[in-house]
Coordinates of C-alpha atoms and ligand atoms in Angstrom, one line a residue:
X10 CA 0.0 0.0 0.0
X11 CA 1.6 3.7 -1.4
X12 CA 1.1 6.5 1.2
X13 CA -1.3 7.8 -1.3
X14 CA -4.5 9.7 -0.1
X15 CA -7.5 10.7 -2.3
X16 CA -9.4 13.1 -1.6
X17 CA -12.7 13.1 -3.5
X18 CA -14.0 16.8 -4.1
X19 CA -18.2 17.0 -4.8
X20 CA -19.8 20.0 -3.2
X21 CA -16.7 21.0 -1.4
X22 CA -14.8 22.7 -4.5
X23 CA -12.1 24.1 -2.3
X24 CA -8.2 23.5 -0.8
X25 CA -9.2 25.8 2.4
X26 CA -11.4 25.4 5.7
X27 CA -11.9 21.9 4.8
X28 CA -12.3 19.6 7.5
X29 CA -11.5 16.5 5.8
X30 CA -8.9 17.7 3.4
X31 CA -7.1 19.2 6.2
X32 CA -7.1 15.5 8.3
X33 CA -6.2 13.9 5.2
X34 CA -3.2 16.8 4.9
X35 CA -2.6 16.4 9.0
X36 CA -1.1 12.4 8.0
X37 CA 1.8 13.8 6.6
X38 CA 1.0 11.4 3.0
X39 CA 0.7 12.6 -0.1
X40 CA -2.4 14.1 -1.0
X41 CA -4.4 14.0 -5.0
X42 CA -7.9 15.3 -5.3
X43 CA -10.1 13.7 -7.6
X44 CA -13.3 14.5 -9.0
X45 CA -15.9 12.3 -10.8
X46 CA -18.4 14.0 -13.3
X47 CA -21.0 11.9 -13.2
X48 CA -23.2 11.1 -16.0
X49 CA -26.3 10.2 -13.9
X50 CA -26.5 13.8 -12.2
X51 CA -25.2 15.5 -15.7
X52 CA -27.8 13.2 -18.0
X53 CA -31.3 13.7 -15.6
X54 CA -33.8 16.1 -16.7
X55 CA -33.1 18.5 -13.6
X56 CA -29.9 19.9 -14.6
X57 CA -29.3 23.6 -15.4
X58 CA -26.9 25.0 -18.2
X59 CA -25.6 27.6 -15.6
X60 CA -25.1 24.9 -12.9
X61 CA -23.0 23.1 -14.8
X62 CA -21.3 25.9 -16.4
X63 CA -20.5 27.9 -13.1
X64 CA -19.5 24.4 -11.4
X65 CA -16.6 23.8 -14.5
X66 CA -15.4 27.4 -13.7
X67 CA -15.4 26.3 -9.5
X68 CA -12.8 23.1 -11.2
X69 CA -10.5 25.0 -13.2
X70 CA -10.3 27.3 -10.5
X71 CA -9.5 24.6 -8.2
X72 CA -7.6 22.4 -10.3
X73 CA -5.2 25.9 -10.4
X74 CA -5.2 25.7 -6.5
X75 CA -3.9 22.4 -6.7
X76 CA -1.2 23.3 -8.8
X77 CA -0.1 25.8 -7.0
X78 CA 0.2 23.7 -4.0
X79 CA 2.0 21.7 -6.3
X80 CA -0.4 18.7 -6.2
X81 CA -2.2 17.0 -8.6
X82 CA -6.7 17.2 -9.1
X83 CA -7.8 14.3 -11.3
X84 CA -10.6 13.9 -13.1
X85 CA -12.6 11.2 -14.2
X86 CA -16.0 10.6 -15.6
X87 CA -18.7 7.7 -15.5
X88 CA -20.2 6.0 -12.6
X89 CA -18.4 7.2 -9.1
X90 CA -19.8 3.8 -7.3
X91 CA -17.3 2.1 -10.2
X92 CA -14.6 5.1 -10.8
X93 CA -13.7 6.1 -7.6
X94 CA -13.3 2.5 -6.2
X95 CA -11.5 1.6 -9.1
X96 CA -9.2 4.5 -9.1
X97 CA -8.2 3.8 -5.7
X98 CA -7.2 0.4 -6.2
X99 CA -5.3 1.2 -9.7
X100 CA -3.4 3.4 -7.2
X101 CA -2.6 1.6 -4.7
X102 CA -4.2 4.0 -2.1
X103 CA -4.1 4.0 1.1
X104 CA -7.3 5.8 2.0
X105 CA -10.1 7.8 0.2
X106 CA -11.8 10.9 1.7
X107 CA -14.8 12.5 1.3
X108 CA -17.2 14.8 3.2
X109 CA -20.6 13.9 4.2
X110 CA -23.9 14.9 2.2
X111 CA -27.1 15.2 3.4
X112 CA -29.1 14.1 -0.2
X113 CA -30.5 11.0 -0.5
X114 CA -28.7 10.4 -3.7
X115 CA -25.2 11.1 -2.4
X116 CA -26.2 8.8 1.1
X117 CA -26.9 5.3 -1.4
X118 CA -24.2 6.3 -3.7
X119 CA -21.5 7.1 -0.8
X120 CA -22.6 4.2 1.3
X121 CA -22.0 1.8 -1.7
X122 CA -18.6 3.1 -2.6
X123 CA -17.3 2.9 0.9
X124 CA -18.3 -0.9 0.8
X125 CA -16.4 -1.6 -2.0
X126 CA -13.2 0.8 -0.9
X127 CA -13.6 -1.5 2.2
X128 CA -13.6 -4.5 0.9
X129 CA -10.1 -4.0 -0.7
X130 CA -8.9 -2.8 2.5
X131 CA -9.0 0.6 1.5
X132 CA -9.4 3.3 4.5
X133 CA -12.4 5.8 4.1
X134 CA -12.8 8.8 6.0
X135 CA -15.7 11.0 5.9
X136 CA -16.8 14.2 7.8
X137 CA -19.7 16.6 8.2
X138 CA -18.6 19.9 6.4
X139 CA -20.9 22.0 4.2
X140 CA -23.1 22.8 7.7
X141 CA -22.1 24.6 10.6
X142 CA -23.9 21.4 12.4
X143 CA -24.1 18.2 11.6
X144 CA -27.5 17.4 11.0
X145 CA -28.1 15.1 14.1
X146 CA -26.6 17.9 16.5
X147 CA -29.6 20.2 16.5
X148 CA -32.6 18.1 17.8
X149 CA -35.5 18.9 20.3
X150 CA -35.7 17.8 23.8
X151 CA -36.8 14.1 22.7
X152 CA -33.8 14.1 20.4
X153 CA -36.1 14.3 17.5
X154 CA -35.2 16.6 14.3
X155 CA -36.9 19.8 14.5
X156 CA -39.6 20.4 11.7
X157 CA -40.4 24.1 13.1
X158 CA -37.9 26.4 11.9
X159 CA -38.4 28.7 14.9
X160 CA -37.1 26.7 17.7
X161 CA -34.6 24.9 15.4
X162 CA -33.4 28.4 15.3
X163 CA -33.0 29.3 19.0
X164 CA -31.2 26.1 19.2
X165 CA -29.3 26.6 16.4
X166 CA -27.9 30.1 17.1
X167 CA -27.2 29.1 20.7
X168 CA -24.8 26.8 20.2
X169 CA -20.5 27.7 19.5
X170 CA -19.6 27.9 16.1
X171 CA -16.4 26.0 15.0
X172 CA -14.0 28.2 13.6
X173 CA -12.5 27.8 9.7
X174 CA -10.2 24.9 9.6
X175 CA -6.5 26.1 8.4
X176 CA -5.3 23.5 5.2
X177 CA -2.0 22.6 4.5
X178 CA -2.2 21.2 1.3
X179 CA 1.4 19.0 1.0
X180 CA 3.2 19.0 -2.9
X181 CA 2.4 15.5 -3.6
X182 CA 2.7 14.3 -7.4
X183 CA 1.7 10.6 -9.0
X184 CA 4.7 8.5 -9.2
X185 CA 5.7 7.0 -12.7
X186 CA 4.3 3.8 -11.7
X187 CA 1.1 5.0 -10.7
X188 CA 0.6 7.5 -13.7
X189 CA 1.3 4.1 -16.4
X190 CA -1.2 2.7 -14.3
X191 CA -4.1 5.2 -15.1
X192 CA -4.3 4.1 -18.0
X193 CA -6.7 1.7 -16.5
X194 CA -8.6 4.3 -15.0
X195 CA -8.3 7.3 -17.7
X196 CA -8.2 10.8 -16.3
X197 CA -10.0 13.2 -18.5
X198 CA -8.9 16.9 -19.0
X199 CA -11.1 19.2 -17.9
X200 CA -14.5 19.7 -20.0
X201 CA -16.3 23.0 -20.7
X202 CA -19.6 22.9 -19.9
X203 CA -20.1 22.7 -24.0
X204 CA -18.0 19.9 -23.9
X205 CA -20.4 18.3 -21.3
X206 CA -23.7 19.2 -23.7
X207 CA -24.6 22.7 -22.5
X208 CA -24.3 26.0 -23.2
X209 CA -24.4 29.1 -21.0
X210 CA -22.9 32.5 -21.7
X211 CA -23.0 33.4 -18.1
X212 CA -25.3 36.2 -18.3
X213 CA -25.1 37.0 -14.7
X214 CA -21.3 37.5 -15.0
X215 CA -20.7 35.4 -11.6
X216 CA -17.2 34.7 -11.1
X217 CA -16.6 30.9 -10.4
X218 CA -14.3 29.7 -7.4
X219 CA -12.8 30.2 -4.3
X220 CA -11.3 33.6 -4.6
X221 CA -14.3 35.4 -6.4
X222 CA -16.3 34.0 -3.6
X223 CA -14.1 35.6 -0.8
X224 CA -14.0 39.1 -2.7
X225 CA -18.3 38.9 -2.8
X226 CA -17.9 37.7 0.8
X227 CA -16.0 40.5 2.3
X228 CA -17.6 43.2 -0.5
X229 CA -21.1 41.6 1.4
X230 CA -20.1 42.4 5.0
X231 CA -18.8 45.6 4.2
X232 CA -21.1 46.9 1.9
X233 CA -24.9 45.5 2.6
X234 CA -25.0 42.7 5.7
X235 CA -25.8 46.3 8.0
X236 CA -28.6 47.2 5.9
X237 CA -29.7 43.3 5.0
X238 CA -32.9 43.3 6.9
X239 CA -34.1 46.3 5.4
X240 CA -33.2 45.9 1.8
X241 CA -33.5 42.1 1.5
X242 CA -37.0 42.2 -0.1
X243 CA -36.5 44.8 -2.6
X244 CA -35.5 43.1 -6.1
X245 CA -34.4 46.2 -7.8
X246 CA -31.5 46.4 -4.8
X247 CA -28.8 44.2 -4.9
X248 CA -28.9 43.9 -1.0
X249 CA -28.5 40.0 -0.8
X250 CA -24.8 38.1 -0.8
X251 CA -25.5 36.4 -4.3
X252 CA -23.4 33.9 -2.6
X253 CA -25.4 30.8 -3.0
X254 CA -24.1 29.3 -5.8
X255 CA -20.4 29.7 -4.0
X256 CA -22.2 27.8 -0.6
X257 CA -24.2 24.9 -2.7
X258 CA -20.6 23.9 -4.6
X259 CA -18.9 24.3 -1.3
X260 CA -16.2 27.0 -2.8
X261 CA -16.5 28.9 0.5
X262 CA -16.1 27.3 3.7
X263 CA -19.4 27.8 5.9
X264 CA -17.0 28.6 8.7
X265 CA -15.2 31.1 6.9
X266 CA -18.3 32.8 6.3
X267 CA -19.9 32.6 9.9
X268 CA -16.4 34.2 10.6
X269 CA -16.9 36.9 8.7
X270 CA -20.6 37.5 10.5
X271 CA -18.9 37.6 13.2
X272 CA -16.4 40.4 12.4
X273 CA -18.9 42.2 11.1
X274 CA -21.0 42.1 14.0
X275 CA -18.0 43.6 16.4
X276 CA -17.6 46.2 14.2
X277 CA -20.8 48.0 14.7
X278 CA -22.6 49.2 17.4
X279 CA -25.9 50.4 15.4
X280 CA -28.7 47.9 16.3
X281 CA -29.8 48.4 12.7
X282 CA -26.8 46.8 11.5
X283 CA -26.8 44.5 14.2
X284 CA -30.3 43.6 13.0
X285 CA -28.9 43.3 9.2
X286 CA -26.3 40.7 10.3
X287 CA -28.8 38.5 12.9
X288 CA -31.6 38.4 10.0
X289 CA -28.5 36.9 7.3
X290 CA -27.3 34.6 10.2
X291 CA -31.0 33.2 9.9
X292 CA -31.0 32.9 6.1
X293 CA -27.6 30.9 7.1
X294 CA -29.6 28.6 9.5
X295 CA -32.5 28.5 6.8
X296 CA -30.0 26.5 4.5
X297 CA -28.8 24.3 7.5
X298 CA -32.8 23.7 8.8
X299 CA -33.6 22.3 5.1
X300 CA -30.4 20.1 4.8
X301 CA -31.2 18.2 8.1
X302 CA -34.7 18.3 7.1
X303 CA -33.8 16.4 4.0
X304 CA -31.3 14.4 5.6
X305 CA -33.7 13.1 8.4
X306 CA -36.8 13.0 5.9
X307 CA -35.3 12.0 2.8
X308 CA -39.2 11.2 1.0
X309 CA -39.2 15.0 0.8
X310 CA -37.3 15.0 -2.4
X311 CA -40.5 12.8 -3.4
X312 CA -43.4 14.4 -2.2
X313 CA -45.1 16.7 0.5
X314 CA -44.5 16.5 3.8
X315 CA -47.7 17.1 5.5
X316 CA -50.1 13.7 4.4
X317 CA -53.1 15.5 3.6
X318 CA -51.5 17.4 0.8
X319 CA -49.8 14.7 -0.4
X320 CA -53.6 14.0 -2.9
X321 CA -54.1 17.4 -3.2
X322 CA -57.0 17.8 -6.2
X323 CA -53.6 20.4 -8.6
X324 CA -55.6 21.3 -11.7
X325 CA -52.3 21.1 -13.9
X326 CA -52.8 22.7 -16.9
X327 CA -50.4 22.8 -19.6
X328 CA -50.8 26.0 -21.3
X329 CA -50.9 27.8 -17.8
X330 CA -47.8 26.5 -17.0
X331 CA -46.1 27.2 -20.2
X332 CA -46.8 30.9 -19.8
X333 CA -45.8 31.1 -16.4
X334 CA -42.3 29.5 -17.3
X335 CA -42.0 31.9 -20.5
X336 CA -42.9 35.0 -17.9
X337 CA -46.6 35.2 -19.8
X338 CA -49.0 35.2 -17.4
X339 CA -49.7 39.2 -17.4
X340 CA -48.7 39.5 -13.9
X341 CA -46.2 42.0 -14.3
X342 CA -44.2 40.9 -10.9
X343 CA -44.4 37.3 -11.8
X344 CA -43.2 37.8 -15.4
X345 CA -40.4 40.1 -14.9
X346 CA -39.3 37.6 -12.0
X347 CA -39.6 34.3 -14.4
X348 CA -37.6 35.9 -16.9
X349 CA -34.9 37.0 -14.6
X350 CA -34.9 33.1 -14.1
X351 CA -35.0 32.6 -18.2
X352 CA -32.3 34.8 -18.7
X353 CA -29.4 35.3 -16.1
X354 CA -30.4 31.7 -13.9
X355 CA -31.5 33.3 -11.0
X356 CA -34.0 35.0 -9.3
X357 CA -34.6 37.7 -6.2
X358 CA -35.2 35.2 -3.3
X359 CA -38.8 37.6 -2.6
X360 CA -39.7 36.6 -6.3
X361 CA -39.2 33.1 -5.6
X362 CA -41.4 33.2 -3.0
X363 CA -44.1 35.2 -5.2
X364 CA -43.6 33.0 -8.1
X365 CA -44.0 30.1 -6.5
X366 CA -47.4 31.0 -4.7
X367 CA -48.5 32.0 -8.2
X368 CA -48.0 28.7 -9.6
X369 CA -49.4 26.8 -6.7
X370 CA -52.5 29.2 -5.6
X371 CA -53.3 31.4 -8.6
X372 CA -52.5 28.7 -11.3
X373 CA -53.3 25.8 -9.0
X374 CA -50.2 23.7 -10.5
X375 CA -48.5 21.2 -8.6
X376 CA -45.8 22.3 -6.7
X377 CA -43.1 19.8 -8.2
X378 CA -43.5 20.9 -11.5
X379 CA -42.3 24.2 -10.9
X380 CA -39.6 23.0 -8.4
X381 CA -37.7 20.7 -10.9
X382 CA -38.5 23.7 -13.4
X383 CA -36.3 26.1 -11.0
X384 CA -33.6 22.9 -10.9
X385 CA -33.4 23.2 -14.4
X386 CA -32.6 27.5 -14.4
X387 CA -31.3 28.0 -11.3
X388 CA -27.4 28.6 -11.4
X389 CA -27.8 27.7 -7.3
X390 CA -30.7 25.0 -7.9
X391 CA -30.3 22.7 -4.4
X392 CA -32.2 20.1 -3.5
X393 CA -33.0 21.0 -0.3
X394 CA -33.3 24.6 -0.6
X395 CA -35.4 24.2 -3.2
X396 CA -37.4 22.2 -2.2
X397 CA -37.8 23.5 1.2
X398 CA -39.0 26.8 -0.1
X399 CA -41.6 25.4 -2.8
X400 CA -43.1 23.2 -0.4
X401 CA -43.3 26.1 2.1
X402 CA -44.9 28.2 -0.8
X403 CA -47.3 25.3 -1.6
X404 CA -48.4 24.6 2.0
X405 CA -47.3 21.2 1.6
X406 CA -43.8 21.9 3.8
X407 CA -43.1 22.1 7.7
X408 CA -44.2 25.6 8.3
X409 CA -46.4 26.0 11.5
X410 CA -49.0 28.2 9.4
X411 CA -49.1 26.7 6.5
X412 CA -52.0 28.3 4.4
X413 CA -50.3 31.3 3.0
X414 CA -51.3 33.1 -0.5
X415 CA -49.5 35.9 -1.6
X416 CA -51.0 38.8 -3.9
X417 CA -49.3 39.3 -6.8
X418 CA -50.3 43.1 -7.3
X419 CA -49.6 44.0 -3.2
X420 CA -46.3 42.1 -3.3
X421 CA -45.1 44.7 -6.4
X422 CA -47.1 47.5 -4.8
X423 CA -44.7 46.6 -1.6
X424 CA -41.4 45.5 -2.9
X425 CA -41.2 46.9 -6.4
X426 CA -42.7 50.7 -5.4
X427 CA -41.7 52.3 -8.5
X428 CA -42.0 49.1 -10.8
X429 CA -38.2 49.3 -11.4
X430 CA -37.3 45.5 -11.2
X431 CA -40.8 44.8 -13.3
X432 CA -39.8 47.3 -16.4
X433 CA -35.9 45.8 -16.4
X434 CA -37.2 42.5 -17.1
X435 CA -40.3 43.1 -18.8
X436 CA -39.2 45.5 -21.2
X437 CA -42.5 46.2 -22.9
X438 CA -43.7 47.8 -19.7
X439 CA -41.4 50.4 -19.9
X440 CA -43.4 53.6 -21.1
X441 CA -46.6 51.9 -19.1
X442 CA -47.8 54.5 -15.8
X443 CA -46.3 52.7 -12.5
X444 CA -49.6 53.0 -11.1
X445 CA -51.2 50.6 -14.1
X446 CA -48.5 48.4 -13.7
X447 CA -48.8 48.0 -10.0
X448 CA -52.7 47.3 -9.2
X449 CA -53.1 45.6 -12.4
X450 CA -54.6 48.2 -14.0
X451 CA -53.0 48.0 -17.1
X452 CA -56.2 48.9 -20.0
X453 CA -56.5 45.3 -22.4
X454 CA -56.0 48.3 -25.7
X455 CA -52.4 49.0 -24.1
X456 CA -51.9 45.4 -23.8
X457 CA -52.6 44.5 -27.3
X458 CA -50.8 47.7 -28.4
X459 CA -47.3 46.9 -26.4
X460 CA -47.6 42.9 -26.8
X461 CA -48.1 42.2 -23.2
X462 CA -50.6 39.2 -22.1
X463 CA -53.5 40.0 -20.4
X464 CA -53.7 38.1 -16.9
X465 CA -54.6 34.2 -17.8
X466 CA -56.4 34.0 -14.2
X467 CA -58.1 36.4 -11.6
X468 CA -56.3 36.8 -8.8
X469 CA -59.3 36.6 -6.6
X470 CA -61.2 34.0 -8.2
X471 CA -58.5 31.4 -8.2
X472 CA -57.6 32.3 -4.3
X473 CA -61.2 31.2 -3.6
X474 CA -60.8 28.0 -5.7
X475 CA -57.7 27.2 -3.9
X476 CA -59.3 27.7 -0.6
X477 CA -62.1 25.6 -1.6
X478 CA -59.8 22.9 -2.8
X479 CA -57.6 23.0 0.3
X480 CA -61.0 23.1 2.8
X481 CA -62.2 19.9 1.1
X482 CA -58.9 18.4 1.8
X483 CA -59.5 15.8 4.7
X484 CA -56.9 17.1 7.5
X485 CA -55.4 20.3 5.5
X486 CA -57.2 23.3 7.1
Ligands
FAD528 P1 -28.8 35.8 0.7 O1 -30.1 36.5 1.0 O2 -27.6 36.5 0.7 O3 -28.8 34.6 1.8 C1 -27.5 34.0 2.1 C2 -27.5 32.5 1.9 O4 -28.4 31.9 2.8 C3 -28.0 32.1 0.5 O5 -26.9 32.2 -0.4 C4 -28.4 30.7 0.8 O6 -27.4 29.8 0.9 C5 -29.0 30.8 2.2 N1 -30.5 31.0 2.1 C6 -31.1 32.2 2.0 N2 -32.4 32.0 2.1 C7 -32.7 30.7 2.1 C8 -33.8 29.9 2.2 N3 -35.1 30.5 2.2 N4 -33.7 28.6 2.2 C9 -32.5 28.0 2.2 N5 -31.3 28.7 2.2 C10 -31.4 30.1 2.1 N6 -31.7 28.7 -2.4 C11 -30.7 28.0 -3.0 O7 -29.6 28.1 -2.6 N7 -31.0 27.1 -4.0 C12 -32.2 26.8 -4.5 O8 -32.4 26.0 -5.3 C13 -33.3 27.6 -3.9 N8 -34.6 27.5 -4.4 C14 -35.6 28.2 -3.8 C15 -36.9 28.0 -4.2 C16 -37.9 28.8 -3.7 C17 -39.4 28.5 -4.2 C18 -37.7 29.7 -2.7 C19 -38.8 30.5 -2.1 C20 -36.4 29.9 -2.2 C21 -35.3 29.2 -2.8 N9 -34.0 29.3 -2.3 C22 -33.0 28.6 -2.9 C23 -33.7 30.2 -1.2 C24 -33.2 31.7 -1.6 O9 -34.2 32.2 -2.5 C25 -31.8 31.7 -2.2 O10 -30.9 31.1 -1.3 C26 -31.4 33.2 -2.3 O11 -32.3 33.9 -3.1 C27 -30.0 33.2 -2.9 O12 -29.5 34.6 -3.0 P2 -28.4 35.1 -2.1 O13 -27.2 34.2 -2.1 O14 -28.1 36.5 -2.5 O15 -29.1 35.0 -0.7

């Protein structure tokens, strides 16, 4: 056996505040990363172009960290349950590490691999990482999982943080032995997101990898964090991090950004700002409330949560749904918000929330068909996220009140007061009075003149429906 460790990367694209890379650096062996693109996860209908396209950038950039280290980041493509086992062994290596995930997907798959790396008396080593807490450390009083975010909360942000784990990544090369022997195993160069079948021209201009991450990171807690709880819900404001695509591939450490809460907090004395940073510290345990909900429910990723929605009477309809993914509905909020998604693969985290109650209440279409929609646009598309937020929006999810319908006219009349965010994306708007455009006012003439839909639903009509439907519903109301 060589004193060769692996260290498989997945949504950990980074060489610092790594738990496990740093153990595996701590053994003093000679560390490789390797990373499998896997044609299951790139062939299913869920994947989006910017996904992929952002997550090839996240490589390069840390296939250059590796280099500079002077180590080596393989990669290889095809099954992981077969490469990564098989890679191992063709190298002679001593152990494999990886980090935990918290998707059902990545549980079956890991488990399987870990037999096999087993069975040829290969170490494995796995941690908890992309969370600030595992998900079995934050449970009630009975030791059961929390399925109120509330409380998870107060338990949550009680609890020491561990601080960002330093990495010392060792030069470590393949031997000539073990590189003739790859050719059992091919390595790949690294694709472009072409190469892998899809296109994106990055629209949104997000930088990939560790460093661009850091720079929004520290531009974040110096520029907006203080005023986040304010400007949060205003689309036309770029007053959120925009780091989620950075924290779903793992190319900042969750520590290193707690940290940088953290600073931020002893550096003011305003309780405004101190308000900013508490509210983004929640959005932070949002994301870890969803992961442990997914990891101790994995039949989430299936279905609703709460049993009497799980029949609930959706009256999918095609056409309705095609105009609410083309941003045709003639609901200006909605539209503009859909074609932010159409066009730059991602969308104000208010709009979400406005989009997704339109689908579910207004248009009365089941919830999953917009959520794999969003996984197939979203340049930040997670599982758990995801669908923690459409089943909160379809009343289906662990919310404590779950019966919420949002109005599309007083959610722009609120959030988008002078119709800015509406008449950037929905161009056709543009010379339309604000006051139109807001209360749905907008006369059918002017519609048919500018090429703007008029609303396929009425807003009120389809909110009784809806609360017809759901009242019939044995055990929803
Ligand atoms: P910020 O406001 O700066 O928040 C900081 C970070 O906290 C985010 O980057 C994210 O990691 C986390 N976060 C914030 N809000 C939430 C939340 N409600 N749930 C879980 N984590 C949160 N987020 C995703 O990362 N991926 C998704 O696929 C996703 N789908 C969503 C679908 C719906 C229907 C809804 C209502 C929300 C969804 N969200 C998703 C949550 C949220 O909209 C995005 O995280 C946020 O808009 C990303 O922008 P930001 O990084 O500027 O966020």
């Amino acid at each position: 056996m060589s004193d060769l460790i692996l260290f498989w990367h997945r949504r950990d694209l980074r060489v610092s505040d790594s738990i496990g890379l740093a153990q595996a650096c701590n053994t003093n062996a000679r560390v490789i990363g390797v990373f499998c693109f896997d044609r299951a996860i790139l062939t299913n209908d869920s994947v989006a172009p910017a996904r992929v396209a952002y997550l090839v950038g996240c490589l390069k950039s840390l296939a250059e960290d590796y280099r500079r280290a002077g180590s080596q980041l393989l990669f290889v493509e095809g099954n992981p349950v077969v490469k990564i086992p098989l890679l191992a062994t063709t190298l002679a290596a001593k152990a494999v590490y990886w980090h935990l995930d918290i998707e059902p997907y990545s549980q079956t798959r890991d488990e399987s691999i870990a037999t096999t790396l087993k069975s040829h008396n290969i170490e494995v080593h796995t941690s908890w990482d992309q969370l600030l807490h595992a998900p079995t450390e934050i449970t009630t009083g009975n030791k059961q999982p929390y399925t109120v975010y509330t409380p998870f909360w107060r338990n949550w942000s009680s609890r020491s943080k561990p601080a960002p784990v330093e990495v010392k990544l060792p030069p470590s090369q393949l031997e000539a032995n073990e590189l003739s022997a790859l050719t059992q195993v091919p390595t790949i160069d690294l694709p472009t997101a072409k190469d892998l079948g899809f296109i994106w021209e990055n629209p949104l201009k997000l930088e990939p990898g560790t460093s661009a991450a850091a720079r929004e990171l520290e531009a974040f807690c110096h520029r907006s964090i203080c005023e986040y709880d304010e400007q949060r819900n205003y689309p036309a404001i770029a007053g959120t991090s925009g780091l989620s695509s950075a924290l779903k591939f793992g190319v900042i450490g969750i520590r290193t950004v707690w940290a940088a809460t953290i600073e931020a907090m002893a550096e003011t004395r305003s309780d405004e700002a101190r308000a900013g940073i508490t509210t983004w510290q929640q959005e932070l345990a949002w994301r870890e409330f969803y992961q442990q909900a997914m990891y101790h429910f994995p039949s989430l990723a299936q279905g609703a949560y709460r049993d009497a929605l799980k029949h609930f009477p959706w009256q999918d309809d095609g056409d309705r749904f095609e105009a609410w993914c083309r941003g045709e509905t003639g609901y200006p909020i909605v539209d503009a918000a859909m074609r932010q998604l159409n066009e730059i693969g991602w969308m104000h985290n208010r709009c979400r929330m406005i989009v997704a109650s339109f689908l579910t209440k207004d248009l009365i279409i089941n919830w999953q068909w917009g959520e794999k929609y969003f996984m197939q646009r979203l340049i930040d598309g997670d599982l758990s996220a995801n669908n923690g937020g459409w089943q909160w929006s379809a009343s289906s999810g662990m919310d404590p009140k779950p019966l919420r319908i949002f109005n599309p006219y007083t959610q722009a009349q609120k959030f988008d007061p002078e119709a800015d965010y509406i008449r950037q994306w929905v161009p056709e708007l543009k010379s339309v009075d604000t006051n139109l455009i807001l209360k749905g006012n907008i006369p059918p003439l002017t519609c048919h003149q500018i090429g703007y839909p008029l609303p396929i639903v009425e807003h009120s009509v389809q909110q009784r429906l809806f609360k017809d439907l759901y009242a019939s519903v044995k055990g929803a109301a």
